[in-house]
Amino acid sequence: EAGVAQSPRYKIIEKRQSVAFWCNPISGHATLYWYQQILGQGPKLLIQFQNNGVVDDSQLPKDRFSAERLKGVDSTLKIQPAKLEDSAVYLCASSPVGGYRSYEQYFGPGTRLTVT
Amino acid sequence: ELKVEQNPLFLSMQEGKNYTIYCNYSTTSDRLYWYRQDPGKSLESLFVLLSNGAVKQEGRLMASLDTKARLSTLHITAAVHDLSATYFCAVESGTYKYIFGTGTRLKVLA
């Protein structure tokens, strides 16, 4: 079974530029998460999708961050414009719903963003 | 709002020694997870604890959950260098929503 795929793995941009990250979850996983992990901290949930609907985006800075999950599969997370404090690793995770071990999350390798 | 705290934040220990990492959380939850993260890597699931009194063991690591005390422990037995990593607990808050702890950075010295 293929794992959660993310791209790019690394990205360096200047402040005020825009950037987009892509995530492909494990096949059949209905729930998809985007987390922000700042160096030295635990992951913080940004947005949670179930199929193509948003379940929770309460911690997403909506003035600059947006996310979508078209057709309930792949997802993109966009930042526009980026700030220095957005430097972090952006982790995508997925989990099945309603099936065996539906409560477990499977994490992708992450995208390390550096904003200069 | 659910808060999850771990202690210690940093732990340096000698090989062969035992130690315990603590994870406290502020509101009721019946599911708790432990993850390991190596530097520059993603999170690897270690344990899923699904009910009060649950205990799971894998190699030199043992995790337990006390939902009444809102406390989970990760016990390390006879530490080896390969266990050096950052360990996170995560608590389920609402349906399939997870709040992560601050992390414990473990360094095992030879």
Short mmCIF file of C-alpha atoms in Angstrom, two decimals:
data_model
loop_
_atom_site.label_atom_id
_atom_site.label_comp_id
_atom_site.label_asym_id
_atom_site.label_seq_id
_atom_site.Cartn_x
_atom_site.Cartn_y
_atom_site.Cartn_z
CA GLU A 1 0.00 0.00 0.00
CA ALA A 2 1.44 3.33 -1.04
CA GLY A 3 1.77 5.93 1.68
CA VAL A 4 0.76 9.58 1.79
CA ALA A 5 2.60 11.53 -0.89
CA GLN A 6 3.54 15.19 -0.63
CA SER A 7 5.33 17.60 -2.90
CA PRO A 8 7.49 19.51 -3.02
CA ARG A 9 9.68 18.29 -0.18
CA TYR A 10 11.44 21.60 0.22
CA LYS A 11 10.57 25.14 -0.77
CA ILE A 12 12.33 28.45 -0.19
CA ILE A 13 10.46 31.65 -0.99
CA GLU A 14 10.68 35.31 -0.12
CA LYS A 15 8.11 36.96 2.09
CA ARG A 16 5.02 38.20 0.29
CA GLN A 17 5.38 35.50 -2.37
CA SER A 18 2.85 32.71 -2.74
CA VAL A 19 3.38 28.97 -2.48
CA ALA A 20 1.31 25.81 -2.89
CA PHE A 21 1.72 22.35 -1.47
CA TRP A 22 0.19 19.15 -2.79
CA CYS A 23 -0.92 16.01 -0.97
CA ASN A 24 -2.12 12.66 -2.25
CA PRO A 25 -3.57 10.55 0.57
CA ILE A 26 -3.66 6.80 0.87
CA SER A 27 -6.18 5.37 -1.57
CA GLY A 28 -9.63 5.10 -0.04
CA HIS A 29 -8.91 7.34 2.94
CA ALA A 30 -11.81 9.73 3.33
CA THR A 31 -10.27 12.04 5.92
CA LEU A 32 -7.36 14.31 5.13
CA TYR A 33 -5.50 16.68 7.44
CA TRP A 34 -3.03 19.50 6.99
CA TYR A 35 -0.77 20.29 9.94
CA GLN A 36 1.80 23.02 10.50
CA GLN A 37 4.83 22.03 12.54
CA ILE A 38 7.07 24.88 13.60
CA LEU A 39 10.59 23.87 14.62
CA GLY A 40 10.64 22.52 18.16
CA GLN A 41 6.85 22.25 18.46
CA GLY A 42 4.17 19.65 17.97
CA PRO A 43 2.05 19.60 14.82
CA LYS A 44 -0.87 22.04 14.83
CA LEU A 45 -3.99 21.18 12.85
CA LEU A 46 -4.76 23.69 10.13
CA ILE A 47 -7.64 22.03 8.33
CA GLN A 48 -9.47 18.71 8.27
CA PHE A 49 -11.45 17.40 5.30
CA GLN A 50 -13.82 14.51 5.08
CA ASN A 51 -14.19 13.61 1.44
CA ASN A 52 -14.30 17.04 -0.19
CA GLY A 53 -16.01 18.84 2.69
CA VAL A 54 -14.30 20.86 5.42
CA VAL A 55 -14.80 19.43 8.93
CA ASP A 56 -12.62 21.87 10.86
CA ASP A 57 -10.65 24.91 9.72
CA SER A 58 -10.79 26.88 12.94
CA GLN A 59 -7.02 27.30 13.14
CA LEU A 60 -6.44 28.12 9.48
CA PRO A 61 -5.35 31.77 9.01
CA LYS A 62 -7.91 32.37 6.33
CA ASP A 63 -6.59 35.79 5.35
CA ARG A 64 -3.56 34.11 3.78
CA PHE A 65 -4.06 30.34 3.81
CA SER A 66 -6.48 28.38 1.67
CA ALA A 67 -6.98 24.70 1.05
CA GLU A 68 -9.11 22.60 -1.18
CA ARG A 69 -9.75 18.95 -1.80
CA LEU A 70 -11.38 18.54 -5.14
CA LYS A 71 -13.14 15.23 -5.84
CA GLY A 72 -12.34 14.09 -2.33
CA VAL A 73 -8.88 12.79 -3.17
CA ASP A 74 -5.85 15.09 -3.66
CA SER A 75 -5.53 18.30 -1.72
CA THR A 76 -3.62 21.55 -2.09
CA LEU A 77 -2.68 24.04 0.59
CA LYS A 78 -1.81 27.57 -0.52
CA ILE A 79 -0.23 30.49 1.27
CA GLN A 80 -0.58 33.94 -0.22
CA PRO A 81 1.21 36.12 0.74
CA ALA A 82 3.76 34.29 2.87
CA LYS A 83 5.18 35.74 6.08
CA LEU A 84 8.41 34.91 7.86
CA GLU A 85 6.45 33.12 10.62
CA ASP A 86 5.06 30.68 8.08
CA SER A 87 8.44 28.93 7.99
CA ALA A 88 7.60 25.42 9.12
CA VAL A 89 7.08 21.87 7.97
CA TYR A 90 3.63 21.27 6.50
CA LEU A 91 2.46 17.75 7.11
CA CYS A 92 -0.39 16.00 5.37
CA ALA A 93 -2.06 13.00 6.97
CA SER A 94 -4.96 10.78 6.04
CA SER A 95 -7.17 8.24 7.76
CA PRO A 96 -9.95 5.91 6.72
CA VAL A 97 -13.45 6.50 8.03
CA GLY A 98 -15.74 3.80 9.28
CA GLY A 99 -13.38 0.97 8.61
CA TYR A 100 -10.85 -0.99 10.60
CA ARG A 101 -8.50 1.34 12.45
CA SER A 102 -10.43 4.32 11.14
CA TYR A 103 -9.06 6.43 13.99
CA GLU A 104 -5.41 6.16 12.95
CA GLN A 105 -3.58 8.84 11.01
CA TYR A 106 -0.90 8.13 8.43
CA PHE A 107 1.52 10.96 7.83
CA GLY A 108 3.30 12.02 4.69
CA PRO A 109 6.98 13.07 4.61
CA GLY A 110 6.13 16.77 4.87
CA THR A 111 7.11 19.91 2.98
CA ARG A 112 9.71 22.09 4.61
CA LEU A 113 8.98 25.76 3.86
CA THR A 114 11.53 28.48 4.47
CA VAL A 115 10.38 32.08 4.07
CA THR A 116 13.22 34.61 3.79
CA GLU B 1 -10.18 23.98 24.59
CA LEU B 2 -8.18 20.80 24.95
CA LYS B 3 -4.57 21.29 26.00
CA VAL B 4 -1.94 18.59 25.94
CA GLU B 5 1.28 18.89 27.92
CA GLN B 6 4.28 16.63 28.02
CA ASN B 7 7.13 16.47 30.42
CA PRO B 8 9.95 16.55 30.39
CA LEU B 9 10.54 18.59 27.24
CA PHE B 10 14.12 17.38 27.03
CA LEU B 11 15.56 14.16 28.35
CA SER B 12 19.14 13.05 28.25
CA MET B 13 19.72 9.59 29.61
CA GLN B 14 22.40 6.94 29.74
CA GLU B 15 22.09 3.72 27.83
CA GLY B 16 20.64 0.95 29.97
CA LYS B 17 18.63 3.27 32.19
CA ASN B 18 14.85 3.45 32.60
CA TYR B 19 12.72 6.55 32.36
CA THR B 20 9.13 7.70 31.91
CA ILE B 21 7.63 10.45 29.73
CA TYR B 22 4.34 11.93 30.89
CA CYS B 23 1.44 13.26 28.83
CA ASN B 24 -1.31 15.22 30.58
CA TYR B 25 -4.42 16.53 28.91
CA SER B 26 -7.07 18.92 30.08
CA THR B 27 -10.46 17.52 29.00
CA THR B 28 -12.07 14.13 28.66
CA SER B 29 -10.86 11.91 25.86
CA ASP B 30 -10.83 8.17 25.43
CA ARG B 31 -8.18 7.88 22.75
CA LEU B 32 -4.53 8.74 22.94
CA TYR B 33 -1.69 8.21 20.49
CA TRP B 34 2.07 8.15 20.74
CA TYR B 35 4.30 9.06 17.82
CA ARG B 36 8.02 9.10 17.21
CA GLN B 37 9.75 11.68 15.03
CA ASP B 38 13.36 11.46 13.94
CA PRO B 39 15.13 14.69 12.92
CA GLY B 40 13.96 15.84 9.50
CA LYS B 41 11.49 12.99 9.23
CA SER B 42 7.74 12.62 9.48
CA LEU B 43 5.77 11.08 12.33
CA GLU B 44 5.73 7.36 12.93
CA SER B 45 2.85 5.87 14.88
CA LEU B 46 3.96 3.93 17.96
CA PHE B 47 0.88 3.20 20.02
CA VAL B 48 -2.86 3.74 19.99
CA LEU B 49 -4.53 3.59 23.42
CA LEU B 50 -8.27 3.23 23.14
CA SER B 51 -9.63 2.90 26.65
CA ASN B 52 -8.96 3.49 30.30
CA GLY B 53 -6.31 1.13 31.62
CA ALA B 54 -4.98 0.29 28.16
CA VAL B 55 -1.37 -0.83 28.09
CA LYS B 56 0.66 -1.46 24.96
CA GLN B 57 4.26 -2.64 24.69
CA GLU B 58 6.68 -2.81 21.81
CA GLY B 59 10.29 -3.67 22.49
CA ARG B 60 11.70 -1.32 25.10
CA LEU B 61 8.69 1.02 25.03
CA MET B 62 5.50 0.63 27.02
CA ALA B 63 2.56 3.04 26.96
CA SER B 64 -0.39 3.25 29.32
CA LEU B 65 -3.52 5.35 29.63
CA ASP B 66 -5.46 6.53 32.69
CA THR B 67 -8.47 8.45 31.40
CA LYS B 68 -9.67 9.33 34.90
CA ALA B 69 -6.39 11.07 35.69
CA ARG B 70 -6.14 12.34 32.08
CA LEU B 71 -2.63 10.96 31.97
CA SER B 72 -0.64 8.73 29.69
CA THR B 73 2.89 7.49 30.24
CA LEU B 74 5.54 6.22 27.87
CA HIS B 75 8.03 4.10 29.77
CA ILE B 76 11.46 3.37 28.37
CA THR B 77 13.24 0.27 29.64
CA ALA B 78 17.01 -0.16 29.31
CA ALA B 79 17.40 2.66 26.79
CA VAL B 80 19.54 2.23 23.70
CA HIS B 81 20.93 4.90 21.37
CA ASP B 82 18.43 3.98 18.61
CA LEU B 83 15.62 5.33 20.79
CA SER B 84 16.96 8.87 20.45
CA ALA B 85 14.15 10.88 18.82
CA THR B 86 11.32 13.25 19.69
CA TYR B 87 8.20 11.62 21.10
CA PHE B 88 4.76 13.18 20.81
CA CYS B 89 1.48 12.24 22.39
CA ALA B 90 -1.76 13.27 20.69
CA VAL B 91 -5.25 13.29 22.15
CA GLU B 92 -8.44 12.99 20.20
CA SER B 93 -10.66 16.05 20.55
CA GLY B 94 -13.96 15.62 18.78
CA THR B 95 -14.41 13.26 15.88
CA TYR B 96 -11.08 12.35 14.34
CA LYS B 97 -9.48 15.62 15.44
CA TYR B 98 -6.13 15.36 17.19
CA ILE B 99 -4.30 17.77 19.48
CA PHE B 100 -0.58 17.16 19.81
CA GLY B 101 1.57 17.66 22.85
CA THR B 102 4.68 19.75 23.00
CA GLY B 103 6.99 16.81 22.39
CA THR B 104 9.79 15.26 24.43
CA ARG B 105 13.22 15.31 22.85
CA LEU B 106 15.06 12.19 24.01
CA LYS B 107 18.78 11.73 23.71
CA VAL B 108 20.31 8.43 24.78
CA LEU B 109 23.99 8.66 25.55
CA ALA B 110 26.35 5.75 25.07
#
